[in-house]
XYZ file of C-alpha atoms in Angstrom:
730
model
C 0.000 0.000 0.000
C 1.385 3.393 -1.004
C 2.066 6.092 1.565
C -0.710 8.348 0.249
C -3.225 5.498 0.380
C -2.135 4.621 3.913
C -2.484 8.216 5.075
C -5.917 8.504 3.448
C -6.992 5.140 4.847
C -6.102 6.238 8.374
C -7.194 9.873 8.206
C -10.635 9.111 6.743
C -11.424 6.496 9.415
C -10.332 8.526 12.439
C -13.583 10.594 12.518
C -15.594 7.380 12.804
C -13.579 6.364 15.862
C -13.995 9.863 17.290
C -17.746 9.578 16.856
C -17.825 6.163 18.536
C -15.760 7.529 21.418
C -18.105 10.515 21.868
C -21.189 8.308 21.731
C -19.705 6.016 24.386
C -19.100 9.005 26.661
C -22.590 10.392 26.035
C -24.909 9.496 28.907
C -28.340 9.591 27.245
C -30.225 9.065 30.496
C -28.446 11.950 32.216
C -29.044 14.179 29.203
C -32.737 13.267 29.242
C -32.912 14.142 32.937
C -31.481 17.568 32.171
C -34.175 18.098 29.543
C -36.795 16.949 32.016
C -35.616 19.518 34.559
C -36.266 22.246 31.988
C -39.529 21.052 30.487
C -41.512 17.864 31.051
C -43.152 18.031 27.638
C -39.814 18.265 25.859
C -38.682 15.050 27.589
C -41.668 13.103 26.256
C -41.117 14.601 22.828
C -37.353 14.008 22.481
C -36.701 10.954 24.663
C -37.073 8.345 21.908
C -35.447 10.677 19.424
C -32.307 10.786 21.596
C -32.090 6.996 21.832
C -32.648 6.640 18.081
C -29.887 9.143 17.401
C -27.631 7.232 19.806
C -28.083 3.862 18.088
C -28.150 5.326 14.577
C -24.877 7.136 15.253
C -23.236 3.862 16.304
C -24.521 2.149 13.164
C -23.344 4.878 10.791
C -19.947 5.124 12.478
C -19.397 1.366 12.232
C -20.483 1.291 8.584
C -18.168 4.148 7.662
C -15.358 2.544 9.646
C -15.434 -0.729 7.707
C -16.075 0.688 4.227
C -13.437 0.026 1.564
C -11.174 2.947 0.799
C -12.679 3.838 -2.590
C -16.217 3.958 -1.197
C -14.968 5.822 1.850
C -13.482 8.474 -0.415
C -16.829 8.798 -2.240
C -18.668 9.252 1.068
C -16.373 12.100 2.071
C -16.623 13.648 -1.399
C -20.425 13.630 -1.152
C -20.291 15.127 2.324
C -17.868 17.812 1.142
C -20.130 18.630 -1.808
C -23.137 18.986 0.477
C -21.112 21.200 2.809
C -20.062 23.422 -0.102
C -23.671 23.784 -1.259
C -24.706 24.714 2.273
C -21.909 27.304 2.463
C -22.977 28.693 -0.931
C -26.603 29.177 0.181
C -25.550 30.703 3.484
C -23.194 33.121 1.725
C -25.913 34.149 -0.721
C -28.371 34.693 2.152
C -25.834 36.887 3.964
C -25.404 38.914 0.761
C -29.147 39.467 0.450
C -29.346 40.586 4.086
C -26.464 43.051 3.602
C -28.151 44.467 0.494
C -31.377 44.930 2.431
C -29.470 46.708 5.207
C -27.763 49.045 2.714
C -31.133 49.979 1.079
C -29.567 50.502 -2.313
C -31.983 49.338 -5.026
C -30.226 50.648 -8.103
C -27.936 48.888 -10.519
C -24.939 47.305 -8.843
C -22.487 48.645 -11.420
C -23.522 52.244 -10.594
C -22.456 51.948 -6.928
C -18.880 51.036 -6.061
C -19.682 49.497 -2.683
C -22.572 47.452 -4.121
C -20.349 46.385 -6.998
C -17.623 45.189 -4.602
C -20.155 43.211 -2.549
C -21.631 41.653 -5.671
C -18.261 40.806 -7.244
C -16.878 39.112 -4.129
C -20.078 37.106 -3.564
C -20.325 36.098 -7.225
C -16.675 34.917 -7.264
C -17.235 32.751 -4.202
C -20.450 31.270 -5.599
C -18.830 30.422 -8.926
C -15.931 28.730 -7.111
C -18.402 26.665 -5.076
C -20.237 25.570 -8.227
C -17.001 24.605 -9.978
C -15.782 22.593 -6.996
C -19.101 20.766 -6.671
C -19.041 19.918 -10.363
C -15.472 18.619 -10.060
C -16.153 16.515 -6.982
C -19.295 14.960 -8.427
C -17.638 14.244 -11.776
C -20.417 16.033 -13.640
C -20.474 18.382 -16.623
C -23.838 19.946 -15.767
C -22.705 23.094 -13.993
C -26.247 24.421 -13.690
C -27.224 21.551 -11.364
C -24.949 22.981 -8.664
C -25.703 26.644 -9.378
C -29.090 27.084 -7.730
C -27.575 29.352 -5.073
C -26.657 31.828 -7.871
C -30.333 32.663 -8.466
C -30.502 35.601 -5.966
C -27.329 37.094 -7.473
C -28.745 36.947 -10.977
C -31.965 38.552 -9.711
C -29.969 41.329 -8.030
C -28.124 41.940 -11.286
C -31.494 42.344 -12.985
C -32.531 44.908 -10.294
C -35.247 42.713 -8.769
C -36.688 44.265 -5.586
C -34.824 43.388 -2.414
C -37.841 41.741 -0.768
C -38.078 39.195 -3.566
C -34.366 38.343 -3.269
C -34.907 36.722 0.123
C -37.768 34.630 -1.309
C -35.579 33.553 -4.230
C -32.866 32.500 -1.798
C -35.334 30.222 -0.001
C -36.547 28.784 -3.310
C -32.976 28.009 -4.386
C -32.384 26.253 -1.059
C -35.519 24.145 -1.562
C -34.353 23.257 -5.062
C -30.990 22.117 -3.699
C -32.741 20.020 -1.037
C -34.787 18.286 -3.725
C -31.596 17.599 -5.635
C -30.082 15.953 -2.572
C -33.210 13.856 -1.979
C -33.233 12.757 -5.618
C -29.569 11.742 -5.337
C -30.231 9.729 -2.156
C -33.197 7.962 -3.766
C -31.123 7.054 -6.786
C -28.484 5.497 -4.496
C -30.931 3.985 -2.030
C -29.918 0.369 -2.706
C -26.183 1.045 -2.867
C -25.636 0.042 0.818
C -27.468 -3.215 0.145
C -25.279 -3.951 -2.890
C -22.144 -3.076 -0.921
C -23.143 -5.366 1.951
C -23.896 -8.176 -0.491
C -20.580 -7.729 -2.275
C -18.695 -7.569 1.025
C -20.379 -10.753 2.254
C -19.472 -12.553 -0.970
C -15.816 -11.460 -0.727
C -15.605 -12.458 2.925
C -16.981 -15.923 2.181
C -14.596 -16.419 -0.738
C -11.550 -15.228 1.215
C -12.460 -17.365 4.214
C -12.736 -20.439 1.984
C -9.415 -19.696 0.278
C -7.294 -18.469 3.182
C -9.261 -19.486 6.262
C -10.489 -17.350 9.126
C -6.977 -16.480 10.267
C -5.879 -15.398 6.802
C -9.034 -13.321 6.413
C -8.374 -11.616 9.748
C -4.785 -10.802 8.784
C -5.939 -9.400 5.423
C -8.543 -7.156 7.064
C -6.014 -6.094 9.699
C -3.604 -4.936 6.990
C -6.329 -3.442 4.812
C -7.679 -1.206 7.573
C -4.186 -0.439 8.984
C -5.479 -1.067 12.506
C -2.294 -0.185 14.502
C -1.737 3.096 12.685
C -5.463 3.934 12.840
C -5.831 3.500 16.606
C -2.469 5.152 17.293
C -3.445 8.224 15.274
C -6.857 8.319 16.930
C -5.330 8.269 20.419
C -2.699 10.878 19.558
C -5.430 13.234 18.331
C -7.335 12.692 21.583
C -4.199 13.211 23.662
C -3.237 16.402 21.817
C -6.729 17.866 22.350
C -6.770 16.806 26.034
C -3.298 18.217 26.680
C -4.183 21.497 24.943
C -7.324 22.038 27.028
C -5.527 20.981 30.227
C -2.652 23.420 29.668
C -5.103 26.151 28.702
C -7.112 25.694 31.892
C -3.864 25.554 33.853
C -2.693 28.881 32.392
C -6.003 30.494 33.268
C -5.740 29.202 36.846
C -2.839 31.055 38.470
C -3.065 29.031 41.707
C -2.154 25.764 39.993
C 1.244 24.358 40.981
C 1.132 21.187 38.893
C 4.276 20.053 37.184
C 4.618 19.229 33.532
C 4.950 15.496 34.257
C 1.732 15.523 36.257
C -0.053 17.415 33.472
C 1.249 14.850 31.001
C 0.026 11.907 33.104
C -3.328 13.609 33.768
C -3.860 14.152 30.055
C -3.007 10.497 29.401
C -5.445 9.435 32.101
C -8.131 11.593 30.476
C -7.653 9.619 27.262
C -8.366 6.244 28.920
C -12.091 6.648 29.546
C -13.512 4.422 26.813
C -12.547 1.027 25.354
C -11.676 2.722 22.059
C -9.225 5.108 23.708
C -7.814 2.231 25.788
C -7.072 0.211 22.653
C -5.603 3.336 21.075
C -3.269 3.832 24.045
C -2.255 0.158 23.805
C -1.173 0.600 20.199
C 0.521 3.887 21.068
C 2.554 2.153 23.796
C 3.441 -0.628 21.352
C 4.565 1.851 18.687
C 6.580 3.864 21.215
C 8.283 0.688 22.438
C 9.053 -0.296 18.857
C 10.621 3.101 18.246
C 12.842 2.865 21.347
C 13.972 -0.671 20.466
C 14.701 0.402 16.891
C 16.729 3.327 18.256
C 18.697 0.874 20.421
C 19.435 -1.312 17.380
C 20.480 1.708 15.339
C 22.784 2.957 18.093
C 24.517 -0.413 18.406
C 24.690 -1.577 14.780
C 23.621 1.258 12.534
C 21.466 0.430 9.541
C 22.527 -3.232 9.607
C 20.539 -3.688 12.805
C 17.272 -3.538 10.864
C 18.073 -6.442 8.545
C 17.254 -9.254 10.969
C 14.740 -8.504 13.696
C 13.229 -10.633 16.413
C 9.450 -10.789 16.391
C 9.413 -10.283 20.128
C 11.327 -6.987 19.772
C 8.561 -5.135 17.937
C 6.725 -3.690 20.901
C 4.074 -6.423 20.974
C 5.070 -7.623 24.449
C 4.847 -4.139 25.929
C 1.473 -3.414 24.317
C -0.077 -6.687 25.467
C 1.324 -6.170 28.966
C -0.246 -2.715 29.194
C -3.629 -3.973 28.003
C -3.664 -6.872 30.487
C -2.724 -4.619 33.385
C -5.344 -2.042 32.400
C -8.047 -4.700 32.248
C -6.932 -6.292 35.502
C -7.009 -2.994 37.415
C -10.253 -1.760 35.767
C -8.490 1.414 34.662
C -11.442 2.802 32.685
C -13.875 3.044 35.572
C -11.549 4.750 38.067
C -11.563 8.400 39.071
C -9.192 10.633 37.149
C -6.687 10.989 40.043
C -6.758 7.263 40.808
C -6.370 6.554 37.124
C -3.365 8.902 36.967
C -1.638 7.167 39.889
C -2.322 3.667 38.558
C -1.273 4.662 35.052
C 2.109 5.789 36.388
C 2.631 2.340 37.980
C 1.701 0.579 34.740
C 4.066 2.797 32.763
C 6.897 1.856 35.153
C 6.205 -1.798 34.363
C 6.272 -1.035 30.634
C 9.587 0.810 30.991
C 11.048 -2.198 32.835
C 9.880 -4.465 30.000
C 11.444 -2.135 27.410
C 14.757 -2.201 29.285
C 14.648 -6.009 29.330
C 14.044 -6.078 25.571
C 16.947 -3.663 25.060
C 19.167 -6.029 27.018
C 18.065 -8.972 24.855
C 19.101 -6.921 21.818
C 22.397 -5.685 23.251
C 23.627 -8.926 24.876
C 24.477 -10.941 21.719
C 25.821 -7.846 19.977
C 28.176 -6.970 22.836
C 29.441 -10.539 23.275
C 29.960 -10.984 19.533
C 31.862 -7.690 19.446
C 34.156 -8.842 22.245
C 34.857 -12.167 20.531
C 35.345 -10.657 17.063
C 38.693 -8.994 17.905
C 37.412 -5.772 16.361
C 39.650 -2.741 16.843
C 36.933 -0.165 16.137
C 36.897 2.113 19.181
C 33.537 3.615 18.220
C 31.845 0.200 18.190
C 33.231 -0.692 21.601
C 32.253 2.714 22.966
C 28.656 2.296 21.815
C 28.444 -1.200 23.281
C 29.919 -0.206 26.646
C 27.798 2.952 26.991
C 24.608 1.023 26.206
C 25.518 -1.591 28.834
C 26.269 1.127 31.390
C 22.893 2.740 30.690
C 21.127 -0.604 31.140
C 23.102 -1.148 34.343
C 22.464 2.211 36.039
C 19.013 3.301 34.887
C 17.088 0.187 36.114
C 18.812 0.448 39.496
C 17.921 4.126 39.767
C 14.303 3.430 38.800
C 13.999 0.586 41.325
C 15.353 2.804 44.102
C 12.909 5.597 43.305
C 9.951 3.203 43.199
C 10.894 1.622 46.522
C 11.318 5.097 48.013
C 8.016 6.683 46.954
C 5.584 3.746 46.740
C 4.401 1.081 49.107
C 5.498 -2.365 47.978
C 2.871 -4.690 46.502
C 2.760 -7.415 43.843
C 2.996 -5.080 40.851
C 5.776 -2.961 42.338
C 7.630 -6.151 43.248
C 7.497 -7.164 39.574
C 9.015 -3.794 38.601
C 11.777 -3.915 41.205
C 12.649 -7.563 40.475
C 12.720 -6.954 36.730
C 14.987 -3.920 37.165
C 17.320 -5.824 39.485
C 17.515 -8.767 37.065
C 18.284 -6.409 34.196
C 21.215 -4.916 36.116
C 22.402 -8.418 37.059
C 22.281 -9.646 33.469
C 24.155 -6.567 32.248
C 26.857 -7.248 34.834
C 27.257 -10.792 33.499
C 27.353 -9.501 29.929
C 30.088 -6.986 30.761
C 32.093 -9.682 32.572
C 31.964 -12.015 29.569
C 32.779 -9.091 27.272
C 35.864 -8.379 29.397
C 36.932 -12.025 29.193
C 36.726 -11.939 25.407
C 38.763 -8.738 25.290
C 41.390 -10.209 27.619
C 41.624 -13.321 25.442
C 42.061 -11.189 22.324
C 45.007 -9.370 23.947
C 46.800 -12.604 24.808
C 48.749 -14.672 22.344
C 47.272 -17.966 23.443
C 43.539 -18.503 24.011
C 42.097 -19.643 27.334
C 41.499 -23.365 27.369
C 38.694 -23.128 29.937
C 37.113 -19.898 28.728
C 33.954 -21.682 27.651
C 33.570 -23.231 31.099
C 33.945 -19.842 32.792
C 31.307 -18.311 30.507
C 28.991 -21.213 31.187
C 29.361 -20.839 34.943
C 28.735 -17.075 34.757
C 25.603 -17.539 32.661
C 24.438 -20.385 34.867
C 24.822 -18.251 37.978
C 22.773 -15.459 36.403
C 20.077 -17.897 35.294
C 19.882 -19.452 38.763
C 19.407 -16.025 40.340
C 16.759 -15.136 37.754
C 14.930 -18.361 38.474
C 15.076 -17.768 42.230
C 13.721 -14.221 41.882
C 10.921 -15.411 39.590
C 9.941 -18.107 42.103
C 9.873 -15.513 44.896
C 7.687 -13.165 42.848
C 5.246 -15.958 41.984
C 5.125 -17.098 45.609
C 4.468 -13.549 46.820
C 1.754 -13.045 44.207
C 0.091 -16.345 45.061
C 0.196 -15.580 48.781
C -1.247 -12.111 48.189
C -4.047 -13.573 46.047
C -4.921 -16.185 48.670
C -4.844 -13.856 51.660
C -6.103 -10.727 49.912
C -8.590 -10.020 47.147
C -8.596 -12.838 44.585
C -9.714 -12.380 40.965
C -9.352 -14.224 37.709
C -7.205 -11.563 36.061
C -4.654 -11.552 38.858
C -4.572 -15.343 38.849
C -4.043 -15.342 35.077
C -1.128 -12.900 35.430
C 0.457 -15.177 38.056
C -0.069 -18.215 35.831
C 1.495 -16.475 32.819
C 4.397 -15.268 34.956
C 4.885 -18.797 36.305
C 4.895 -20.320 32.841
C 7.215 -17.875 31.085
C 9.556 -16.884 33.920
C 9.626 -20.082 36.001
C 8.770 -23.144 33.936
C 10.382 -22.116 30.652
C 13.536 -20.933 32.401
C 13.778 -24.140 34.419
C 13.270 -26.289 31.324
C 15.815 -24.307 29.302
C 18.391 -24.600 32.084
C 17.851 -28.335 32.480
C 18.087 -28.917 28.711
C 21.320 -26.922 28.614
C 22.723 -29.041 31.445
C 21.779 -32.280 29.655
C 23.356 -31.092 26.404
C 26.522 -30.244 28.242
C 26.633 -33.641 29.936
C 26.057 -35.447 26.648
C 28.774 -33.427 24.928
C 31.193 -34.153 27.787
C 30.514 -37.896 27.482
C 31.192 -37.817 23.757
C 34.412 -35.857 24.233
C 35.677 -38.199 26.965
C 35.017 -41.215 24.712
C 37.219 -39.859 21.923
C 40.941 -40.742 21.866
C 43.516 -38.053 22.628
C 46.084 -37.281 20.000
C 49.730 -37.785 20.936
C 52.259 -34.967 20.381
C 53.719 -36.871 17.451
C 50.279 -37.223 15.852
C 49.624 -33.494 16.279
C 53.020 -32.767 14.736
C 52.297 -35.087 11.818
C 48.827 -33.568 11.406
C 50.383 -30.083 11.086
C 47.117 -28.174 10.855
C 44.961 -25.833 12.940
C 41.667 -26.580 14.631
C 38.923 -26.450 12.009
C 36.565 -24.689 14.444
C 38.629 -21.891 16.006
C 41.491 -21.817 13.442
C 44.086 -21.811 16.247
C 47.209 -23.924 16.597
C 46.606 -27.170 18.481
C 48.830 -28.309 21.331
C 46.300 -30.820 22.577
C 43.552 -32.353 20.490
C 40.992 -35.095 20.313
C 40.569 -37.324 17.285
C 37.116 -38.219 16.039
C 36.423 -41.699 14.712
C 36.332 -40.213 11.232
C 39.966 -39.074 11.631
C 39.627 -35.281 12.225
C 41.494 -33.294 14.887
C 39.891 -30.574 17.073
C 40.373 -28.809 20.352
C 38.297 -30.595 22.969
C 36.728 -27.327 24.145
C 35.908 -26.270 20.569
C 34.365 -29.613 19.714
C 32.365 -29.562 22.941
C 30.877 -26.155 22.080
C 30.113 -27.478 18.633
C 28.323 -30.501 20.082
C 25.992 -28.202 22.024
C 24.239 -27.311 18.776
C 25.219 -30.082 16.340
C 25.751 -33.823 16.641
C 27.888 -34.271 13.538
C 31.531 -33.731 12.678
C 32.162 -30.147 11.446
C 34.257 -31.436 8.539
C 32.510 -34.527 7.175
C 29.130 -34.313 8.959
C 29.268 -37.854 10.264
C 27.567 -38.499 13.565
C 29.856 -38.163 16.570
C 28.873 -40.790 19.097
C 30.678 -42.976 21.612
C 31.948 -46.289 20.187
C 29.517 -49.166 20.705
C 30.637 -52.008 22.991
C 32.338 -54.907 21.225
C 29.953 -57.847 20.657
C 30.741 -61.172 22.328
C 32.320 -63.448 19.650
C 32.055 -67.239 20.122
C 35.417 -68.969 20.548
C 36.751 -71.281 17.843
C 38.106 -74.739 18.728
C 41.645 -73.459 18.280
C 41.050 -70.608 20.762
C 39.566 -73.082 23.252
C 42.624 -75.316 22.968
C 44.855 -72.256 23.334
C 43.006 -71.255 26.476
C 43.399 -74.735 27.936
C 47.154 -74.683 27.191
C 47.532 -71.279 28.885
C 45.681 -72.575 31.921
C 47.918 -75.675 32.050
C 51.040 -73.591 31.730
C 49.888 -71.282 34.497
C 49.173 -74.262 36.729
C 52.629 -75.745 36.017
C 54.327 -72.484 36.844
C 52.445 -72.351 40.114
C 53.726 -75.831 41.110
C 57.331 -74.782 40.587
C 57.721 -76.614 37.305
C 59.025 -75.000 34.118
C 56.561 -73.484 31.712
C 55.522 -75.212 28.526
C 57.322 -74.275 25.386
C 54.386 -72.635 23.843
C 50.693 -72.235 24.176
C 48.580 -75.139 23.099
C 51.375 -77.806 23.508
C 50.458 -80.675 25.808
C 52.976 -82.105 28.246
C 54.165 -85.570 27.032
C 56.967 -86.033 29.551
C 59.480 -83.940 27.667
C 59.497 -81.421 30.456
C 60.860 -84.007 32.918
C 64.570 -84.142 33.786
C 66.669 -86.102 31.377
C 67.197 -86.180 27.670
C 64.357 -84.833 25.666
C 62.789 -87.002 22.965
C 63.166 -86.065 19.333
C 60.397 -83.926 17.918
C 58.499 -85.457 15.061
C 57.461 -83.204 12.231
C 53.994 -81.802 12.473
C 51.709 -83.576 10.030
C 50.169 -81.372 7.375
C 46.494 -80.721 8.071
C 43.969 -81.864 5.561
C 42.837 -79.304 3.070
C 39.086 -78.769 3.120
C 37.160 -79.081 -0.081
C 36.492 -75.929 -2.074
C 32.782 -76.150 -1.512
C 32.925 -77.094 2.175
C 33.341 -73.517 3.352
C 36.467 -74.333 5.357
C 39.404 -72.042 5.961
C 42.145 -72.286 3.272
C 45.730 -72.858 4.338
C 48.623 -70.507 3.676
C 49.719 -72.696 0.795
C 46.510 -71.773 -1.076
C 47.781 -68.278 -1.654
C 46.206 -66.489 1.307
C 48.682 -65.204 3.883
C 48.155 -65.949 7.522
C 46.013 -63.446 9.379
C 44.489 -62.096 6.128
C 41.036 -62.275 4.692
C 40.252 -64.435 1.694
C 38.119 -63.095 -1.208
C 35.008 -64.569 0.445
C 35.449 -62.230 3.431
C 36.649 -64.943 5.889
C 39.757 -64.562 7.980
C 42.621 -67.019 7.438
C 43.464 -69.016 10.553
C 46.891 -68.830 12.163
C 46.523 -72.206 13.864
C 48.250 -74.312 11.127
C 51.390 -72.287 11.795
C 51.062 -72.652 15.554
C 50.788 -68.850 15.899
C 48.558 -66.719 18.089
C 46.953 -63.497 16.828
C 49.199 -60.530 17.336
C 48.169 -57.008 18.453
C 47.557 -55.882 14.885
C 45.090 -58.694 14.266
C 43.244 -57.851 17.467
C 43.120 -54.182 16.471
C 41.762 -55.107 13.080
C 39.079 -57.319 14.565
C 38.078 -54.532 16.934
C 38.036 -52.069 14.057
C 35.908 -54.447 11.990
C 33.449 -54.969 14.817
C 33.052 -51.234 15.519
C 33.358 -50.199 11.869
C 36.090 -47.717 12.757
C 39.619 -47.526 11.340
C 42.252 -45.749 13.416
C 44.626 -44.238 10.922
C 47.356 -43.522 13.477
C 47.911 -47.225 14.420
C 51.380 -48.357 13.394
C 51.662 -51.850 11.799
C 53.034 -54.473 14.189
C 54.821 -57.840 13.739
C 53.983 -61.243 15.107
C 56.729 -61.911 17.658
C 56.231 -65.702 17.658
C 56.599 -66.176 13.910
C 58.869 -63.340 12.862
C 56.425 -62.294 10.142
C 56.986 -58.955 8.430
C 54.746 -56.005 9.258
C 51.241 -56.259 7.887
C 50.840 -53.652 5.190
C 47.542 -54.875 3.815
C 49.147 -56.271 0.593
C 49.620 -60.044 -0.089
C 53.229 -61.253 0.079
C 55.063 -62.703 -2.930
C 55.132 -66.484 -3.122
C 58.826 -66.631 -2.285
C 58.474 -64.581 0.878
C 55.279 -66.412 1.774
C 57.130 -69.738 1.580
C 60.050 -68.439 3.621
C 57.882 -67.071 6.350
C 55.395 -69.885 6.484
C 57.404 -71.791 9.132
C 56.955 -75.165 7.341
C 59.777 -77.673 6.935
C 61.664 -77.513 3.573
C 61.457 -81.282 3.165
C 57.705 -81.106 3.447
C 57.648 -78.376 0.773
C 59.807 -80.568 -1.461
C 57.411 -83.443 -1.019
C 54.558 -81.159 -2.003
């Protein structure tokens, strides 16, 4: 909507609201009693007329208020045309009366004074006719020139007594014209109502009731309309109050009291109350926008929070006004109560300013910005939010007796100062870190403890306020509005804060568990990595390694895990490793376990250990010459389709996987799995590969390090551990 259309839409609807406000103030019964005191017959004659005018005025005002803009413009054009015609007839009548007083009956061009009177009146009447023709979009100038009839008669030297009769006849002719116009447009309101009903039904079917309400809200510009209406009322009330004050020399009222009294005089009707609500909302929006502009300049208007648009302050004022029955109070009581409500609104505005300034100030401290002007604006805004709420709370506690509403103001002001103190402390920590060469490792923990302390104090104060309000409601006067305020305060300031704090604690605990489950990088691994932390871009002296192989500071990764659950580099989920599943033992492992147990038992009895695991004692460990060892018979090769494990001679090295995905057994060689094989099995079971693990050798067999590639046949034969004679026989 263009600016001109918006201005016209608001300005043309304000008179309808003014009329509704006047009709609400008009006490018809009291007015009828005044008429009755003057004349009993007049009361019986005008009593029903007064009530009809009262209800008809409400109907006309509501109809004009909801008319579309184009039809509203036509209504005002018709009213302006009628007013011009009335002015034209009145001007012509005054001219006839002046001519009759002068007594000059000759030709007007023979007398200079008569000629001047005639020329000025004729010019005005022609201008009225032209304007009426223009407004009505008509080319018939004579239709709007009936008031010129006495002037034409005077030019023709008609007697002065007949001029007055001609003036009345021209007025009657104009009245008939108006009646004819109204009869021609008699069914226009019916057609408009029918068309409006059809559009409302169509829009409600397309967009729903909520969409229809939003469309009407924007079409009628409701906030601007009620704000303008209240400002007009306030300006008129303040003007008459200051005028009466200047006439009364004994008045010692201050300007602030006159301001509050004028505001209280504009809170007498529901229409003015709604207007003041929108005015408070718009004023709050302006102050918050000024705060954003002071801190960030024009960039502060790019992204705005919906809660920082004055809606909270406006709704708070309306609820408090309804709860205290502000409309029905005496003017002095209303002035006193209005001052208390405005203190609450100011406290809410200061809290909203803090919500705007807090992230900006902390981001400025962490950004390492060297702009002195930016830091000056941030610090001065924080100092204002620190000192002004404290000053306001002290003044309120000094001049007013403490009750539930004043306790809300004082507690809100104290919490604002407390939060600003925490913000300045964190801002100082960020500045101190920026001046040092190395960042604080535990800076995030310190910030968390500072914020947690502030939140705990806020929660405690909110609980105290709710408890005091509940106790006052139980012991004092209880009402639904006060109970609803306590319930809303309990939900937003107690329950939501408690839930947010508990969720933050759980997130922190979960992030700490994930960080503690990750392996720490060794100094050599950090040196080989030779890179900075991908989160803070600082050099790493200590780091944790994710299971996807990325290095981060533990504090940086923990802050990241507060808001995300994935790796910052590859976006894989960061979670603790699952426990290894219980794998059933193979027959070879069972035999190996029995051999270890036997060896342990022999060592306990003071006998020498067995030569190797899995070798049964056949008397060779007794004193005396040892028997000759017979060569180990070659195990039978399983068939290709039996699913058995192939031997090393089949081309699969020991400890490797065959093409079918099965692991080659080390038992034919008499070897036990080394640390590398165990690491690989653990990696396969948890689906994680640790890139920093160095390849190891099998100490029992002297096998080369496992590089993941199959060995050549020559090396495989040399390292197989089999007897050369057996290989020759093969």
